Amino acid sequence: MPTLDDVVNPAAGAPVRVSVDRIDCHYGAVQALFEVSVDVRQGETVAVLGGNASGKSTTVKSVLGLVKPTRGTVTLDGQRIDGLSPADIIERGVASVPEGRRVFPEMSVYENLLLGAWPRRKEKAAIQASLERAYDAFPRLAERRNQAAGTLSGGEQQMLALARAWVRNPSLVCIDEPSMGLSPKFVDLVYDVLFGWKDQGITILIVEQNARLALELADRAYVLQHGKVVLSGKADDLAADPSVQKAYLGAA
């Protein structure tokens, strides 16, 4: 029987897409994560919050295969992926919007988008339809489709990074610090896109230094400190938690 939580948040009863289960991660001799566990259900938006060096980006990188856990497991749809390469994980329908955008500066906007669609390279008609949809969603990119990506503003490059992930037609998007370094105008544009993805039922795992925005977007959230999960729960509950308000939301 559906619970009240299922009605308020339909993803609550959905299958788990991603399970990070008690992982440790190291950078050389330095341990970055200590028995971190994070779950993301189908159609859910989950935020990972924390200060600098809290381990939040490392958590998402473990899902993308960019960091290999030294203990614990990472699964996607019930299958272990912690031993797979980033390319293999992308082929399974996962897209990434990395911190710092990381567009290919010498390539055009159009060429960057084509690279994003590479996992669907055999679906030429579908790729073209996705490109047109991306241009409709990001008019600035349509106007600059032949322009070198490195000449775009920071906000426009973030738009390109989002569009590049979207043309993959992903079932899961991992996003690392999407608002960092952007003007308020572009932050609003970025979050308009993310709320649209959420409404479409795309599963989202987001790391964000702007806790207020992340908690508005997310269904659930995890708070990390010094590589450990110290709080987790519904985003609304965490936003109302005095300790979260004081540490991350600017409350006195």
Short mmCIF file of C-alpha atoms in Angstrom, two decimals:
data_model
loop_
_atom_site.label_atom_id
_atom_site.label_comp_id
_atom_site.label_asym_id
_atom_site.label_seq_id
_atom_site.Cartn_x
_atom_site.Cartn_y
_atom_site.Cartn_z
CA MET A 1 0.00 0.00 0.00
CA PRO A 2 1.42 3.47 -0.90
CA THR A 3 2.55 5.54 2.05
CA LEU A 4 2.06 9.28 2.51
CA ASP A 5 5.73 9.67 1.56
CA ASP A 6 5.04 7.90 -1.75
CA VAL A 7 2.26 10.40 -2.49
CA VAL A 8 4.36 13.44 -1.58
CA ASN A 9 7.44 12.06 -3.33
CA PRO A 10 6.60 9.40 -5.94
CA ALA A 11 10.29 8.45 -6.17
CA ALA A 12 10.16 7.24 -2.56
CA GLY A 13 8.78 3.86 -3.65
CA ALA A 14 10.81 3.64 -6.87
CA PRO A 15 13.70 1.23 -7.38
CA VAL A 16 17.19 2.29 -6.35
CA ARG A 17 19.22 3.42 -9.38
CA VAL A 18 22.50 4.14 -7.62
CA SER A 19 23.75 2.70 -4.36
CA VAL A 20 27.01 3.86 -2.83
CA ASP A 21 27.49 1.40 0.01
CA ARG A 22 29.96 2.10 2.82
CA ILE A 23 32.80 3.21 0.59
CA ASP A 24 36.23 4.42 1.59
CA CYS A 25 38.26 6.42 -0.93
CA HIS A 26 41.88 7.49 -0.82
CA TYR A 27 44.07 9.93 -2.71
CA GLY A 28 47.42 8.30 -2.15
CA ALA A 29 47.89 8.01 1.60
CA VAL A 30 45.13 10.53 2.35
CA GLN A 31 41.70 9.09 3.08
CA ALA A 32 38.91 11.22 1.60
CA LEU A 33 35.81 9.13 2.41
CA PHE A 34 34.97 7.01 5.43
CA GLU A 35 32.18 4.43 5.02
CA VAL A 36 30.00 6.78 2.96
CA SER A 37 26.60 5.47 1.85
CA VAL A 38 24.30 7.30 -0.58
CA ASP A 39 21.24 5.97 -2.43
CA VAL A 40 19.42 7.55 -5.37
CA ARG A 41 16.06 6.19 -6.53
CA GLN A 42 14.59 6.27 -10.01
CA GLY A 43 13.26 9.75 -10.81
CA GLU A 44 14.67 11.24 -7.62
CA THR A 45 16.92 14.27 -7.16
CA VAL A 46 19.49 13.79 -4.40
CA ALA A 47 21.91 16.50 -3.25
CA VAL A 48 25.26 15.99 -1.54
CA LEU A 49 26.23 19.00 0.56
CA GLY A 50 29.26 20.00 2.56
CA GLY A 51 32.10 22.44 2.86
CA ASN A 52 35.46 22.36 1.12
CA ALA A 53 37.27 19.02 1.44
CA SER A 54 34.15 17.38 2.88
CA GLY A 55 34.26 14.58 0.31
CA LYS A 56 31.14 15.52 -1.62
CA SER A 57 32.80 15.67 -5.05
CA THR A 58 34.70 12.44 -4.37
CA THR A 59 31.38 10.74 -3.67
CA VAL A 60 30.02 11.66 -7.10
CA LYS A 61 33.32 10.81 -8.78
CA SER A 62 33.04 7.31 -7.32
CA VAL A 63 29.75 6.88 -9.19
CA LEU A 64 31.36 8.07 -12.43
CA GLY A 65 34.35 5.75 -12.13
CA LEU A 66 36.76 8.67 -11.73
CA VAL A 67 37.75 7.55 -8.24
CA LYS A 68 37.96 3.89 -7.24
CA PRO A 69 36.80 2.99 -3.73
CA THR A 70 39.31 1.16 -1.59
CA ARG A 71 36.46 -0.40 0.35
CA GLY A 72 32.72 -0.85 -0.22
CA THR A 73 30.71 -1.01 -3.43
CA VAL A 74 28.97 1.21 -5.98
CA THR A 75 26.07 -0.26 -7.95
CA LEU A 76 23.91 0.98 -10.82
CA ASP A 77 20.57 -0.78 -11.24
CA GLY A 78 21.82 -3.56 -8.99
CA GLN A 79 25.04 -4.18 -10.92
CA ARG A 80 28.45 -3.29 -9.52
CA ILE A 81 30.18 -0.49 -11.40
CA ASP A 82 33.03 0.39 -9.03
CA GLY A 83 35.43 -1.64 -11.18
CA LEU A 84 34.31 -0.13 -14.49
CA SER A 85 35.96 2.64 -16.47
CA PRO A 86 34.23 6.02 -16.84
CA ALA A 87 33.56 5.20 -20.51
CA ASP A 88 31.81 1.95 -19.58
CA ILE A 89 29.65 3.76 -17.03
CA ILE A 90 28.67 6.43 -19.56
CA GLU A 91 27.60 3.67 -21.96
CA ARG A 92 25.10 2.58 -19.30
CA GLY A 93 23.13 5.82 -19.59
CA VAL A 94 24.98 8.01 -17.10
CA ALA A 95 25.90 11.60 -17.98
CA SER A 96 28.21 13.98 -16.15
CA VAL A 97 28.27 17.75 -15.76
CA PRO A 98 31.70 18.19 -14.16
CA GLU A 99 32.92 20.92 -11.86
CA GLY A 100 34.52 23.70 -13.88
CA ARG A 101 32.47 22.80 -16.98
CA ARG A 102 35.44 21.31 -18.88
CA VAL A 103 34.29 22.04 -22.39
CA PHE A 104 36.68 21.48 -25.29
CA PRO A 105 37.77 25.09 -25.88
CA GLU A 106 39.13 24.78 -29.44
CA MET A 107 36.07 22.93 -30.68
CA SER A 108 32.82 24.59 -31.68
CA VAL A 109 29.64 24.44 -29.63
CA TYR A 110 28.22 22.02 -32.21
CA GLU A 111 31.27 19.75 -32.00
CA ASN A 112 31.12 19.72 -28.19
CA LEU A 113 27.49 18.63 -28.38
CA LEU A 114 28.32 15.89 -30.88
CA LEU A 115 30.93 14.55 -28.47
CA GLY A 116 28.28 14.49 -25.77
CA ALA A 117 26.11 12.34 -28.03
CA TRP A 118 28.94 9.89 -28.75
CA PRO A 119 27.39 7.02 -26.69
CA ARG A 120 24.41 7.23 -29.11
CA ARG A 121 26.59 7.46 -32.22
CA LYS A 122 24.58 4.79 -34.09
CA GLU A 123 21.32 6.73 -33.62
CA LYS A 124 21.94 9.48 -36.16
CA ALA A 125 18.33 10.62 -36.53
CA ALA A 126 17.82 10.61 -32.76
CA ILE A 127 21.03 12.58 -32.25
CA GLN A 128 19.91 15.25 -34.69
CA ALA A 129 16.57 15.51 -32.91
CA SER A 130 18.39 15.84 -29.57
CA LEU A 131 20.61 18.59 -30.96
CA GLU A 132 17.60 20.55 -32.17
CA ARG A 133 15.90 20.08 -28.80
CA ALA A 134 19.06 21.32 -27.07
CA TYR A 135 19.17 24.40 -29.29
CA ASP A 136 15.51 25.08 -28.49
CA ALA A 137 16.23 24.77 -24.76
CA PHE A 138 19.46 26.81 -24.94
CA PRO A 139 18.92 29.60 -27.50
CA ARG A 140 22.31 31.15 -26.70
CA LEU A 141 23.97 27.95 -27.88
CA ALA A 142 21.94 27.92 -31.07
CA GLU A 143 23.16 31.44 -31.83
CA ARG A 144 26.75 30.38 -31.15
CA ARG A 145 26.74 26.85 -32.55
CA ASN A 146 29.76 27.51 -34.80
CA GLN A 147 31.66 29.52 -32.18
CA ALA A 148 34.67 28.04 -30.36
CA ALA A 149 33.56 26.90 -26.91
CA GLY A 150 36.56 28.57 -25.29
CA THR A 151 35.28 32.00 -26.35
CA LEU A 152 31.98 31.59 -24.50
CA SER A 153 31.38 33.26 -21.14
CA GLY A 154 31.50 31.11 -18.00
CA GLY A 155 27.73 30.97 -17.85
CA GLU A 156 27.45 30.01 -21.51
CA GLN A 157 30.02 27.27 -21.00
CA GLN A 158 27.92 25.90 -18.15
CA MET A 159 24.92 25.92 -20.48
CA LEU A 160 27.02 23.96 -22.97
CA ALA A 161 28.07 21.45 -20.30
CA LEU A 162 24.41 20.89 -19.39
CA ALA A 163 23.35 20.58 -23.03
CA ARG A 164 26.23 18.19 -23.74
CA ALA A 165 24.93 15.91 -20.97
CA TRP A 166 21.33 16.23 -22.14
CA VAL A 167 21.96 15.15 -25.75
CA ARG A 168 23.05 11.76 -24.42
CA ASN A 169 19.42 11.17 -23.43
CA PRO A 170 20.65 10.04 -19.99
CA SER A 171 18.68 8.17 -17.38
CA LEU A 172 20.99 9.49 -14.65
CA VAL A 173 22.87 12.81 -14.51
CA CYS A 174 25.68 13.50 -12.03
CA ILE A 175 26.29 17.23 -11.59
CA ASP A 176 29.23 18.73 -9.70
CA GLU A 177 29.00 22.35 -8.45
CA PRO A 178 26.81 23.78 -11.25
CA SER A 179 26.51 27.27 -9.77
CA MET A 180 30.18 27.79 -8.90
CA GLY A 181 31.63 31.00 -10.35
CA LEU A 182 28.45 32.04 -12.14
CA SER A 183 26.58 35.33 -11.98
CA PRO A 184 23.13 35.25 -10.34
CA LYS A 185 21.54 35.53 -13.79
CA PHE A 186 23.23 32.37 -15.04
CA VAL A 187 22.63 30.54 -11.75
CA ASP A 188 18.91 31.12 -12.28
CA LEU A 189 19.17 29.83 -15.86
CA VAL A 190 21.05 26.72 -14.73
CA TYR A 191 18.48 25.90 -12.08
CA ASP A 192 15.61 26.50 -14.49
CA VAL A 193 17.16 23.71 -16.57
CA LEU A 194 17.63 21.43 -13.57
CA PHE A 195 14.06 21.89 -12.37
CA GLY A 196 12.95 21.06 -15.91
CA TRP A 197 14.98 17.85 -15.87
CA LYS A 198 13.47 16.94 -12.52
CA ASP A 199 9.97 17.49 -13.90
CA GLN A 200 10.84 15.15 -16.78
CA GLY A 201 11.70 12.41 -14.30
CA ILE A 202 15.44 12.38 -14.96
CA THR A 203 17.34 10.94 -12.00
CA ILE A 204 19.79 13.53 -10.65
CA LEU A 205 22.71 13.31 -8.23
CA ILE A 206 24.02 16.81 -7.55
CA VAL A 207 26.93 18.20 -5.54
CA GLU A 208 26.42 21.87 -4.76
CA GLN A 209 28.11 24.52 -2.63
CA ASN A 210 24.92 26.60 -2.72
CA ALA A 211 22.98 24.59 -0.16
CA ARG A 212 19.87 26.75 -0.36
CA LEU A 213 19.41 26.12 -4.08
CA ALA A 214 20.29 22.45 -3.79
CA LEU A 215 17.74 21.86 -1.04
CA GLU A 216 15.05 23.63 -3.06
CA LEU A 217 15.75 21.30 -5.99
CA ALA A 218 16.35 18.02 -4.18
CA ASP A 219 13.96 15.43 -2.80
CA ARG A 220 16.57 14.19 -0.34
CA ALA A 221 20.06 15.25 0.69
CA TYR A 222 23.18 14.07 2.47
CA VAL A 223 25.54 16.33 4.42
CA LEU A 224 29.22 15.36 4.55
CA GLN A 225 31.91 16.60 6.91
CA HIS A 226 35.52 15.41 6.83
CA GLY A 227 34.61 12.52 4.53
CA LYS A 228 31.72 11.20 6.62
CA VAL A 229 27.93 11.44 6.27
CA VAL A 230 26.76 13.39 9.31
CA LEU A 231 23.15 14.10 8.28
CA SER A 232 20.70 12.75 5.72
CA GLY A 233 17.00 12.99 5.07
CA LYS A 234 14.30 14.79 3.14
CA ALA A 235 15.50 18.08 1.72
CA ASP A 236 12.71 20.04 3.40
CA ASP A 237 13.60 18.55 6.78
CA LEU A 238 17.28 19.37 6.38
CA ALA A 239 16.47 22.92 5.27
CA ALA A 240 14.57 23.35 8.55
CA ASP A 241 17.33 21.80 10.68
CA PRO A 242 18.99 24.51 12.83
CA SER A 243 22.46 23.00 12.43
CA VAL A 244 22.12 22.99 8.64
CA GLN A 245 20.73 26.52 8.67
CA LYS A 246 23.65 27.76 10.74
CA ALA A 247 26.37 25.94 8.80
CA TYR A 248 25.11 26.25 5.23
CA LEU A 249 22.13 28.60 4.95
CA GLY A 250 23.50 31.69 6.65
CA ALA A 251 21.28 31.58 9.73
CA ALA A 252 22.61 33.19 12.90
#
